[in-house]
Short mmCIF file of C-alpha atoms in Angstrom, two decimals:
data_model
loop_
_atom_site.label_atom_id
_atom_site.label_comp_id
_atom_site.label_asym_id
_atom_site.label_seq_id
_atom_site.Cartn_x
_atom_site.Cartn_y
_atom_site.Cartn_z
CA MET A 1 0.00 0.00 0.00
CA ARG A 2 1.37 3.41 -0.94
CA LYS A 3 2.21 5.56 2.07
CA THR A 4 0.84 9.06 1.68
CA LEU A 5 2.70 12.17 2.71
CA PHE A 6 0.04 12.87 5.33
CA LEU A 7 0.47 9.39 6.86
CA LYS A 8 4.21 9.93 7.04
CA PHE A 9 3.72 13.24 8.85
CA LEU A 10 1.18 11.63 11.20
CA ILE A 11 3.57 8.79 12.02
CA ALA A 12 6.37 11.30 12.59
CA TYR A 13 4.04 13.30 14.87
CA ILE A 14 3.16 10.20 16.94
CA ILE A 15 6.82 9.16 17.17
CA PHE A 16 7.74 12.69 18.25
CA GLY A 17 5.07 12.57 20.98
CA CYS A 18 6.16 9.14 22.24
CA PHE A 19 9.85 9.99 22.33
CA GLY A 20 9.01 13.30 23.96
CA PHE A 21 7.21 11.62 26.85
CA ILE A 22 9.95 8.98 27.15
CA ALA A 23 12.60 11.72 27.28
CA VAL A 24 10.68 13.60 29.96
CA ALA A 25 10.05 10.43 31.97
CA THR A 26 13.72 9.38 31.91
CA VAL A 27 16.25 12.07 31.14
CA SER A 28 14.24 15.02 32.40
CA SER A 29 13.14 13.10 35.49
CA ALA A 30 16.74 12.25 36.43
CA LEU A 31 17.95 15.78 35.72
CA THR A 32 15.12 17.31 37.73
CA LEU A 33 15.76 14.98 40.73
CA ASP A 34 19.48 15.75 40.60
CA HIS A 35 18.78 19.47 40.45
CA GLU A 36 16.34 19.29 43.35
CA THR A 37 18.82 17.20 45.39
CA LYS A 38 21.64 19.73 44.92
CA ARG A 39 19.34 22.67 45.61
CA THR A 40 18.02 21.12 48.83
CA ALA A 41 21.49 20.03 49.92
CA GLU A 42 22.82 23.56 49.47
CA GLN A 43 19.88 24.97 51.45
CA TYR A 44 20.33 22.45 54.27
CA TYR A 45 24.08 23.04 54.36
CA ARG A 46 23.49 26.74 54.91
CA GLU A 47 20.95 25.96 57.64
CA ALA A 48 23.26 23.38 59.25
CA SER A 49 26.12 25.90 59.24
CA THR A 50 23.87 28.43 60.98
CA ILE A 51 22.80 25.87 63.57
CA ALA A 52 26.43 24.85 64.15
CA LYS A 53 27.37 28.46 64.89
CA THR A 54 24.38 29.15 67.15
CA TYR A 55 22.40 26.47 68.96
CA ALA A 56 24.99 23.71 68.65
CA SER A 57 27.84 25.99 69.68
CA ASP A 58 25.82 27.31 72.62
CA LEU A 59 24.99 23.76 73.61
CA TYR A 60 28.63 22.68 73.66
CA ASN A 61 29.57 25.84 75.57
CA ASN A 62 26.82 25.08 78.11
CA GLN A 63 25.03 28.31 77.33
CA ILE A 64 21.76 26.49 76.67
CA THR A 65 20.37 23.23 77.99
CA ILE A 66 19.65 20.13 75.96
CA GLU A 67 15.94 20.73 76.52
CA ASN A 68 16.21 24.19 74.97
CA ALA A 69 18.27 22.79 72.10
CA TYR A 70 15.71 20.06 71.51
CA SER A 71 12.90 22.64 71.44
CA GLN A 72 14.76 24.83 68.94
CA LEU A 73 15.70 21.88 66.70
CA SER A 74 12.11 20.58 66.70
CA THR A 75 10.86 23.96 65.55
CA LEU A 76 13.49 24.16 62.81
CA SER A 77 12.75 20.55 61.79
CA ALA A 78 9.09 21.38 61.19
CA TYR A 79 10.08 24.49 59.21
CA LEU A 80 12.64 22.66 57.07
CA ASP A 81 10.58 19.47 56.78
CA ALA A 82 13.71 17.51 57.76
CA ASP A 83 15.28 15.75 60.75
CA ILE A 84 18.11 17.51 62.58
CA TRP A 85 20.78 15.67 64.56
CA ILE A 86 23.72 16.81 66.65
CA VAL A 87 26.25 14.01 66.94
CA ASN A 88 29.65 13.74 68.62
CA PRO A 89 32.61 12.58 66.51
CA SER A 90 32.40 9.27 68.39
CA GLY A 91 28.85 8.71 67.14
CA THR A 92 27.02 9.60 70.39
CA VAL A 93 23.81 11.44 69.66
CA VAL A 94 23.67 14.63 71.69
CA VAL A 95 20.22 15.67 70.57
CA ASN A 96 17.86 15.21 67.59
CA SER A 97 14.54 16.61 66.52
CA ILE A 98 12.84 13.21 66.38
CA SER A 99 12.65 12.38 70.10
CA PHE A 100 13.65 13.86 73.41
CA PRO A 101 17.19 12.74 74.28
CA ASN A 102 17.85 10.05 76.89
CA LEU A 103 20.42 11.69 79.13
CA THR A 104 21.19 8.55 81.20
CA ASN A 105 21.53 6.20 78.22
CA PRO A 106 22.38 8.28 75.15
CA GLN A 107 21.95 6.82 71.65
CA VAL A 108 25.13 5.76 69.91
CA ILE A 109 25.43 5.40 66.12
CA ASP A 110 27.54 2.40 65.32
CA ASP A 111 30.30 2.85 62.78
CA PHE A 112 29.65 6.58 62.59
CA ASP A 113 32.06 8.06 60.08
CA PRO A 114 31.56 11.66 58.93
CA SER A 115 34.23 11.16 56.26
CA VAL A 116 31.76 9.15 54.13
CA THR A 117 30.87 12.40 52.37
CA ALA A 118 34.41 12.46 50.96
CA SER A 119 34.88 15.76 49.09
CA SER A 120 31.14 16.54 49.13
CA TYR A 121 28.98 17.78 51.96
CA TYR A 122 26.06 15.41 51.44
CA ILE A 123 25.32 11.76 50.75
CA LYS A 124 22.25 9.65 50.02
CA ASP A 125 22.00 6.54 52.21
CA ASN A 126 20.16 5.21 55.29
CA PHE A 127 22.42 7.14 57.70
CA PHE A 128 24.34 4.21 59.13
CA GLY A 129 21.22 2.07 59.44
CA GLN A 130 19.19 4.63 61.42
CA TYR A 131 16.48 4.85 58.71
CA ASP A 132 14.60 2.30 56.64
CA GLU A 133 14.93 4.37 53.48
CA ASP A 134 17.52 6.45 51.70
CA MET A 135 17.94 9.91 53.11
CA LEU A 136 19.59 13.05 51.81
CA THR A 137 22.17 13.58 54.57
CA VAL A 138 24.02 16.90 54.97
CA PHE A 139 26.99 17.16 57.40
CA THR A 140 28.36 20.36 58.94
CA PRO A 141 31.08 20.31 61.60
CA ILE A 142 30.78 22.14 64.92
CA THR A 143 34.13 23.73 65.68
CA ALA A 144 35.65 25.47 68.68
CA ASN A 145 39.28 26.52 69.06
CA TYR A 146 39.98 24.93 65.70
CA LYS A 147 38.73 21.55 66.94
CA ILE A 148 35.71 19.60 65.75
CA LYS A 149 33.35 19.17 68.71
CA GLY A 150 30.60 17.44 66.77
CA TYR A 151 28.42 17.54 63.69
CA VAL A 152 25.10 19.07 62.75
CA ILE A 153 23.34 16.64 60.44
CA ILE A 154 20.16 17.44 58.52
CA LEU A 155 18.29 14.57 56.83
CA GLN A 156 15.35 14.40 54.47
CA PRO A 157 13.88 11.30 52.76
CA VAL A 158 14.95 10.97 49.14
CA GLU A 159 11.34 10.06 48.36
CA THR A 160 10.31 13.55 49.47
CA LEU A 161 12.84 14.99 47.04
CA ARG A 162 11.48 12.76 44.31
CA SER A 163 7.91 13.92 45.03
CA ARG A 164 8.97 17.54 44.76
CA SER A 165 10.90 16.91 41.53
CA ASP A 166 7.87 15.09 40.13
CA SER A 167 5.73 18.12 40.89
CA PHE A 168 8.21 20.26 38.98
CA LEU A 169 8.29 17.61 36.26
CA SER A 170 4.53 17.95 35.78
CA ILE A 171 5.23 21.44 34.43
CA THR A 172 7.47 19.85 31.81
CA TYR A 173 4.70 17.40 30.93
CA ILE A 174 2.23 20.25 30.54
CA THR A 175 4.72 22.14 28.37
CA LEU A 176 5.22 19.04 26.25
CA ILE A 177 1.46 18.61 25.87
CA VAL A 178 1.18 22.26 24.80
CA LEU A 179 3.98 21.72 22.26
CA LEU A 180 2.24 18.61 20.95
CA PHE A 181 -1.00 20.56 20.67
CA LEU A 182 0.78 23.32 18.75
CA SER A 183 2.39 20.66 16.56
CA LEU A 184 -1.07 19.24 15.92
CA ILE A 185 -2.22 22.69 14.83
CA ILE A 186 0.75 22.81 12.45
CA LEU A 187 -0.18 19.34 11.17
CA ILE A 188 -3.77 20.47 10.60
CA PHE A 189 -2.50 23.63 8.91
CA PHE A 190 -0.21 21.52 6.72
CA THR A 191 -3.14 19.26 5.85
CA GLU A 192 -5.39 22.15 4.85
CA VAL A 193 -2.81 24.31 3.10
CA PHE A 194 -0.55 21.73 1.48
CA TYR A 195 -1.77 18.15 1.66
CA ILE A 196 -5.39 18.59 0.49
CA PRO A 197 -4.39 20.87 -2.44
CA LEU A 198 -1.54 18.49 -3.29
CA LYS A 199 -3.99 15.57 -3.23
CA LYS A 200 -6.25 17.45 -5.64
CA ILE A 201 -3.29 18.12 -7.93
CA ILE A 202 -2.22 14.47 -7.84
CA TYR A 203 -5.76 13.33 -8.66
CA ALA A 204 -5.92 15.85 -11.48
CA THR A 205 -2.62 14.64 -12.95
CA GLU A 206 -3.94 11.06 -12.77
CA GLN A 207 -7.02 12.18 -14.71
CA TYR A 208 -4.85 13.92 -17.28
CA ALA A 209 -2.59 10.87 -17.56
CA ALA A 210 -5.72 8.78 -18.19
CA GLY A 211 -6.65 11.11 -21.05
CA ASN A 212 -9.37 13.13 -19.31
CA MET A 213 -8.08 16.56 -20.28
CA HIS A 214 -11.46 18.18 -19.60
CA TYR A 215 -11.20 17.53 -15.85
CA GLU A 216 -11.15 20.82 -13.96
CA PHE A 217 -10.26 21.59 -10.35
CA SER A 218 -9.63 24.72 -8.35
CA ILE A 219 -7.43 25.65 -5.39
CA GLU A 220 -8.20 28.94 -3.68
CA SER A 221 -4.67 30.03 -2.92
CA ASN A 222 -2.39 32.83 -4.06
CA ASP A 223 0.85 31.00 -3.28
CA GLU A 224 2.96 28.59 -5.35
CA MET A 225 0.43 25.78 -4.80
CA GLY A 226 -2.35 27.88 -6.34
CA TYR A 227 -0.04 28.90 -9.17
CA LEU A 228 0.82 25.23 -9.83
CA ALA A 229 -2.87 24.31 -9.88
CA GLY A 230 -3.65 27.16 -12.25
CA THR A 231 -0.76 26.17 -14.51
CA LEU A 232 -1.95 22.55 -14.61
CA ASN A 233 -5.49 23.67 -15.39
CA TYR A 234 -4.22 25.90 -18.17
CA MET A 235 -1.98 23.15 -19.54
CA ALA A 236 -4.84 20.64 -19.52
CA GLY A 237 -7.12 23.17 -21.17
CA GLU A 238 -4.59 23.85 -23.91
CA ILE A 239 -4.04 20.12 -24.47
CA ALA A 240 -7.79 19.53 -24.54
CA LYS A 241 -8.17 22.40 -26.97
CA SER A 242 -5.36 20.97 -29.09
CA GLU A 243 -7.02 17.55 -29.07
CA ASP A 244 -10.36 19.09 -30.02
CA ASN A 245 -8.68 21.02 -32.82
CA GLN A 246 -6.95 17.87 -33.96
CA LYS A 247 -10.24 15.97 -34.04
CA LYS A 248 -11.87 18.86 -35.85
CA PHE A 249 -8.92 19.03 -38.23
CA VAL A 250 -9.16 15.31 -39.03
CA ALA A 251 -12.92 15.59 -39.49
CA ASN A 252 -12.58 18.58 -41.80
CA VAL A 253 -9.77 17.01 -43.82
CA SER A 254 -11.78 13.80 -44.12
CA HIS A 255 -14.83 15.72 -45.25
CA ASP A 256 -12.93 17.84 -47.75
CA PHE A 257 -11.18 14.78 -49.19
CA ARG A 258 -14.28 12.60 -49.19
CA SER A 259 -16.45 15.00 -51.20
CA PRO A 260 -14.25 15.22 -54.34
CA LEU A 261 -13.28 11.54 -54.08
CA THR A 262 -16.97 10.58 -53.95
CA SER A 263 -17.66 12.74 -57.03
CA ILE A 264 -14.68 11.28 -58.91
CA ARG A 265 -15.67 7.70 -58.08
CA GLY A 266 -19.32 8.31 -58.93
CA TYR A 267 -18.61 9.84 -62.34
CA LEU A 268 -16.03 7.18 -63.24
CA GLU A 269 -18.35 4.34 -62.27
CA ALA A 270 -21.17 5.97 -64.24
CA MET A 271 -18.95 6.19 -67.33
CA ILE A 272 -17.79 2.58 -66.93
CA ASP A 273 -21.26 1.07 -66.49
CA GLY A 274 -22.70 3.19 -69.32
CA THR A 275 -24.94 5.42 -67.21
CA ILE A 276 -23.12 8.37 -68.78
CA PRO A 277 -23.06 7.95 -72.57
CA PRO A 278 -19.69 8.18 -74.39
CA GLU A 279 -20.58 11.48 -76.01
CA LEU A 280 -20.74 13.11 -72.52
CA HIS A 281 -17.50 11.59 -71.24
CA GLY A 282 -15.51 14.71 -72.06
CA LYS A 283 -17.80 16.88 -69.99
CA TYR A 284 -17.56 14.68 -66.93
CA LEU A 285 -13.87 14.07 -67.32
CA ASN A 286 -13.41 17.83 -67.03
CA ILE A 287 -15.44 17.70 -63.81
CA VAL A 288 -13.21 14.88 -62.54
CA LEU A 289 -10.15 16.95 -63.51
CA ASN A 290 -11.50 19.92 -61.54
CA GLU A 291 -12.03 17.69 -58.51
CA THR A 292 -8.44 16.42 -58.72
CA ASP A 293 -7.27 20.04 -58.91
CA ARG A 294 -9.24 20.66 -55.75
CA LEU A 295 -7.56 17.69 -54.03
CA THR A 296 -4.16 18.93 -55.18
CA LYS A 297 -4.85 22.39 -53.84
CA LEU A 298 -6.01 20.99 -50.49
CA THR A 299 -2.92 18.78 -50.21
CA ASN A 300 -0.60 21.67 -51.04
CA SER A 301 -2.33 23.87 -48.48
CA LEU A 302 -1.94 21.21 -45.80
CA LEU A 303 1.74 20.84 -46.61
CA THR A 304 2.16 24.61 -46.46
CA LEU A 305 0.50 24.80 -43.05
CA ASN A 306 2.63 21.94 -41.76
CA ASN A 307 5.80 23.72 -42.87
CA LEU A 308 4.63 27.01 -41.36
CA ASN A 309 3.91 25.36 -38.01
CA THR A 310 7.29 23.69 -37.85
CA LYS A 311 9.28 25.15 -34.97
CA GLY A 312 12.27 27.11 -36.07
CA MET A 313 10.92 27.79 -39.56
CA VAL A 314 13.57 29.58 -41.61
CA LEU A 315 12.45 32.69 -43.48
CA GLU A 316 14.41 33.82 -46.50
CA LEU A 317 14.37 37.50 -45.59
CA SER A 318 15.38 40.13 -48.10
CA ASP A 319 14.61 43.72 -49.07
CA PHE A 320 12.12 44.04 -51.94
CA ASN A 321 9.62 46.48 -53.39
CA ILE A 322 6.19 45.53 -52.02
CA ASN A 323 4.48 47.76 -54.64
CA GLN A 324 6.03 45.75 -57.47
CA VAL A 325 4.98 42.43 -55.85
CA ILE A 326 1.41 43.76 -55.58
CA ARG A 327 1.35 44.71 -59.28
CA LYS A 328 2.63 41.26 -60.33
CA THR A 329 0.04 39.53 -58.13
CA VAL A 330 -2.77 41.64 -59.56
CA ASP A 331 -1.66 40.72 -63.10
CA THR A 332 -2.24 37.00 -62.37
CA PHE A 333 -5.94 37.69 -61.73
CA GLU A 334 -6.53 39.68 -64.94
CA GLY A 335 -8.59 36.92 -66.58
CA THR A 336 -10.73 36.27 -63.52
CA CYS A 337 -11.40 39.99 -63.03
CA ARG A 338 -12.37 40.37 -66.72
CA LYS A 339 -14.98 37.59 -66.41
CA LYS A 340 -16.61 39.22 -63.36
CA GLN A 341 -15.96 42.74 -64.66
CA ILE A 342 -14.11 43.60 -61.44
CA SER A 343 -11.65 46.49 -61.40
CA ILE A 344 -8.69 46.75 -59.05
CA ASP A 345 -7.57 50.17 -57.84
CA LEU A 346 -3.99 50.46 -56.65
CA ILE A 347 -3.24 53.23 -54.15
CA LEU A 348 0.46 52.69 -53.64
CA THR A 349 2.74 55.04 -51.77
CA GLY A 350 5.51 56.02 -54.15
CA GLU A 351 6.94 54.04 -57.02
CA GLU A 352 9.05 51.99 -54.66
CA MET A 353 8.38 50.93 -51.06
CA LEU A 354 10.98 48.55 -49.72
CA VAL A 355 10.13 46.03 -47.01
CA HIS A 356 12.21 43.41 -45.19
CA ALA A 357 10.44 40.03 -45.46
CA ASP A 358 10.25 36.71 -47.31
CA ILE A 359 9.12 37.72 -50.81
CA ASP A 360 7.65 34.31 -51.79
CA LYS A 361 5.57 34.00 -48.62
CA ILE A 362 4.33 37.60 -48.78
CA GLN A 363 3.36 37.02 -52.43
CA GLN A 364 1.33 34.03 -51.23
CA VAL A 365 -0.37 36.25 -48.63
CA LEU A 366 -1.30 38.78 -51.30
CA TYR A 367 -2.52 35.98 -53.61
CA ASN A 368 -4.76 34.51 -50.88
CA LEU A 369 -6.24 37.86 -49.89
CA LEU A 370 -6.84 38.98 -53.46
CA ASP A 371 -8.29 35.58 -54.40
CA ASN A 372 -10.76 35.86 -51.52
CA ALA A 373 -11.62 39.46 -52.38
CA ILE A 374 -12.42 38.54 -56.02
CA LYS A 375 -14.30 35.40 -55.01
CA PHE A 376 -16.66 37.22 -52.64
CA SER A 377 -17.06 40.47 -54.62
CA HIS A 378 -20.11 41.21 -56.70
CA ASP A 379 -19.85 41.59 -60.49
CA ASN A 380 -19.04 45.11 -61.69
CA SER A 381 -17.44 46.01 -58.33
CA THR A 382 -14.07 47.44 -57.29
CA ILE A 383 -11.26 46.06 -55.12
CA THR A 384 -8.79 48.52 -53.59
CA ILE A 385 -5.21 47.67 -52.62
CA GLU A 386 -3.34 50.32 -50.68
CA THR A 387 0.10 50.67 -49.13
CA LYS A 388 1.20 53.29 -46.62
CA LEU A 389 4.06 53.92 -44.20
CA LYS A 390 2.98 54.73 -40.66
CA HIS A 391 4.70 54.49 -37.25
CA ASN A 392 7.77 52.88 -38.84
CA LYS A 393 5.61 50.09 -40.29
CA VAL A 394 4.43 49.39 -43.83
CA PHE A 395 0.71 48.63 -43.92
CA VAL A 396 -0.91 46.78 -46.82
CA SER A 397 -4.70 46.88 -47.21
CA VAL A 398 -6.89 44.70 -49.47
CA LYS A 399 -10.47 45.99 -49.49
CA ASP A 400 -13.51 44.72 -51.37
CA THR A 401 -17.19 45.69 -51.56
CA GLY A 402 -18.52 42.14 -51.50
CA ILE A 403 -20.80 40.09 -49.26
CA GLY A 404 -18.87 40.84 -46.06
CA ILE A 405 -18.35 38.65 -43.00
CA PRO A 406 -20.95 38.19 -40.24
CA LYS A 407 -19.96 39.74 -36.92
CA GLU A 408 -20.04 36.41 -35.09
CA SER A 409 -17.56 34.93 -37.60
CA LEU A 410 -14.87 37.62 -37.46
CA ASN A 411 -12.93 35.85 -34.69
CA LEU A 412 -13.11 32.49 -36.49
CA ILE A 413 -12.16 33.22 -40.06
CA PHE A 414 -8.45 32.50 -39.44
CA ASP A 415 -9.26 29.02 -38.05
CA ARG A 416 -8.45 26.11 -40.28
CA PHE A 417 -11.25 24.91 -42.57
CA TYR A 418 -13.61 27.57 -41.26
CA LYS A 419 -16.13 28.90 -43.75
CA THR A 420 -18.96 31.29 -43.04
CA ASP A 421 -22.48 30.38 -44.07
CA LEU A 422 -22.44 33.23 -46.58
CA SER A 423 -19.27 31.94 -48.25
CA ARG A 424 -20.22 28.29 -48.65
CA GLY A 425 -22.26 28.88 -51.79
CA LYS A 426 -19.57 31.01 -53.47
CA ASP A 427 -16.45 29.12 -52.30
CA LYS A 428 -17.17 25.64 -53.63
CA LYS A 429 -13.52 25.03 -54.53
CA GLY A 430 -12.05 26.62 -51.42
CA THR A 431 -10.32 24.57 -48.74
CA GLY A 432 -10.86 26.90 -45.77
CA LEU A 433 -7.08 27.04 -45.26
CA GLY A 434 -6.12 30.20 -47.17
CA LEU A 435 -6.61 32.65 -44.31
CA SER A 436 -5.00 30.24 -41.83
CA ILE A 437 -1.91 30.12 -44.05
CA THR A 438 -1.99 33.91 -44.41
CA LYS A 439 -2.10 34.42 -40.64
CA GLU A 440 0.73 31.93 -40.03
CA ILE A 441 2.96 33.66 -42.60
CA ILE A 442 2.38 37.13 -41.16
CA HIS A 443 2.91 35.94 -37.58
CA SER A 444 6.10 34.13 -38.57
CA HIS A 445 7.42 37.56 -39.61
CA GLY A 446 6.54 38.91 -36.15
CA GLU A 447 3.80 41.09 -37.66
CA ASN A 448 -0.01 41.27 -37.35
CA ILE A 449 -3.04 40.97 -39.63
CA ASN A 450 -6.48 42.39 -38.87
CA VAL A 451 -9.86 42.32 -40.55
CA ILE A 452 -12.63 44.90 -40.73
CA SER A 453 -15.91 43.77 -42.22
CA THR A 454 -19.59 44.63 -42.40
CA GLU A 455 -22.06 42.09 -43.71
CA GLY A 456 -23.43 43.17 -47.08
CA VAL A 457 -20.95 46.07 -47.33
CA GLY A 458 -17.49 44.55 -47.76
CA THR A 459 -14.30 43.41 -46.09
CA GLU A 460 -10.85 44.89 -45.55
CA PHE A 461 -7.74 42.94 -44.55
CA ILE A 462 -4.76 44.94 -43.24
CA PHE A 463 -1.36 43.48 -42.44
CA SER A 464 1.91 45.06 -41.41
CA LEU A 465 5.49 44.53 -42.58
CA ALA A 466 8.85 45.84 -41.41
CA PRO A 467 10.34 48.48 -43.72
CA SER A 468 13.82 47.78 -45.02
CA GLU A 469 16.77 49.31 -43.22
CA VAL A 470 17.79 51.09 -46.43
CA ASP A 471 14.52 53.06 -46.44
CA ASP A 472 14.96 53.92 -42.77
CA GLU A 473 18.43 55.34 -43.37
CA GLU A 474 17.21 57.43 -46.32
CA ASP A 475 14.30 58.81 -44.31
#
């Protein structure tokens, strides 16, 4: 089973919590007990030193009685929550805070040895067997005339120290719980801000990998995660659009190839089986020839588009006179214009206007635009071609007074195979690729082409070209 990122974080969170409590229960517990032991030992040593200089010293100097010393030690014992002993170096107990001293038969501590503390001033043991549990035992000598008269000993059960350290340790536990709670908030924040959006993105990529490019998702975020989601959505949309265009392209190509092929097959079969008599074969063979011309034109257009869409297309740029190219292109349509009685007005700026472009491809642009203008113009009408230099750009305009383009079709006319409803009756031999090729050529030059049209009034195509550097220097 695949481990999710969230599960990994959750496991890490649980492990962090467990190790945190283990660390508090072991390391922190030992450190806290050690700290409390040293703190209490220091406090008791100061108190024992004070007692040694006051009550114990007075007792050995016979300035107070044992009864008074016992009373004072009992009071201090209750205040310090510890037992206080005054013991001779021989181990004889002079007085302690636990019980009133037996003056006739004093208590003697066997094997009493104050040197057990070594270099320290406290130990933890049962005080030479006097207690049933370990005690924190603090020794302070009682001195007079540079001689040790006895020892003040303060004792407290180690269990009491442990209880106090545990009470301090509870603060650490509470702090750890607070930290775990804050970590949980971070985990929840991570889940909401990162994991859930990431899960959506992963699911979306799985959908895209499965071919469902129309799947959409949204992440309301202005950070990198939101940007990634938006980028994926855009990418999927573009791929889906590309796939739709590809399907549309295949459908259009199939349709445009099927129609002439069906006509060719139908006429040939009719001539073979005798449905069309021999005397009419010439007529229908001309029709078949026209259909093959149509197929040839469609194939050439497709090849042209394919070459234009190839990344890194090389343009053969040169400086040439755009006015002269326009005149030559117009001359090729002389016969067609004569049949429809269409006149072409040339409004060209100067005898020579040099541009920097690919002359063959620009000639194809002019041919396509002029072919369309003639095709959709009425008989006895005029087509105007104009050139002008403006804002360091050469603008070429091809304007007709034909059927025009519907408003809803203006944004679609450069799409491949697109034909308006008005043009279908007049453009029976068209492939719907001419304007697509025109747009690709102009854009490959880094220039733009625009269209202005009013249905029933006419259409004007305007494209820009870069003027030649020679012209710029002369100007």
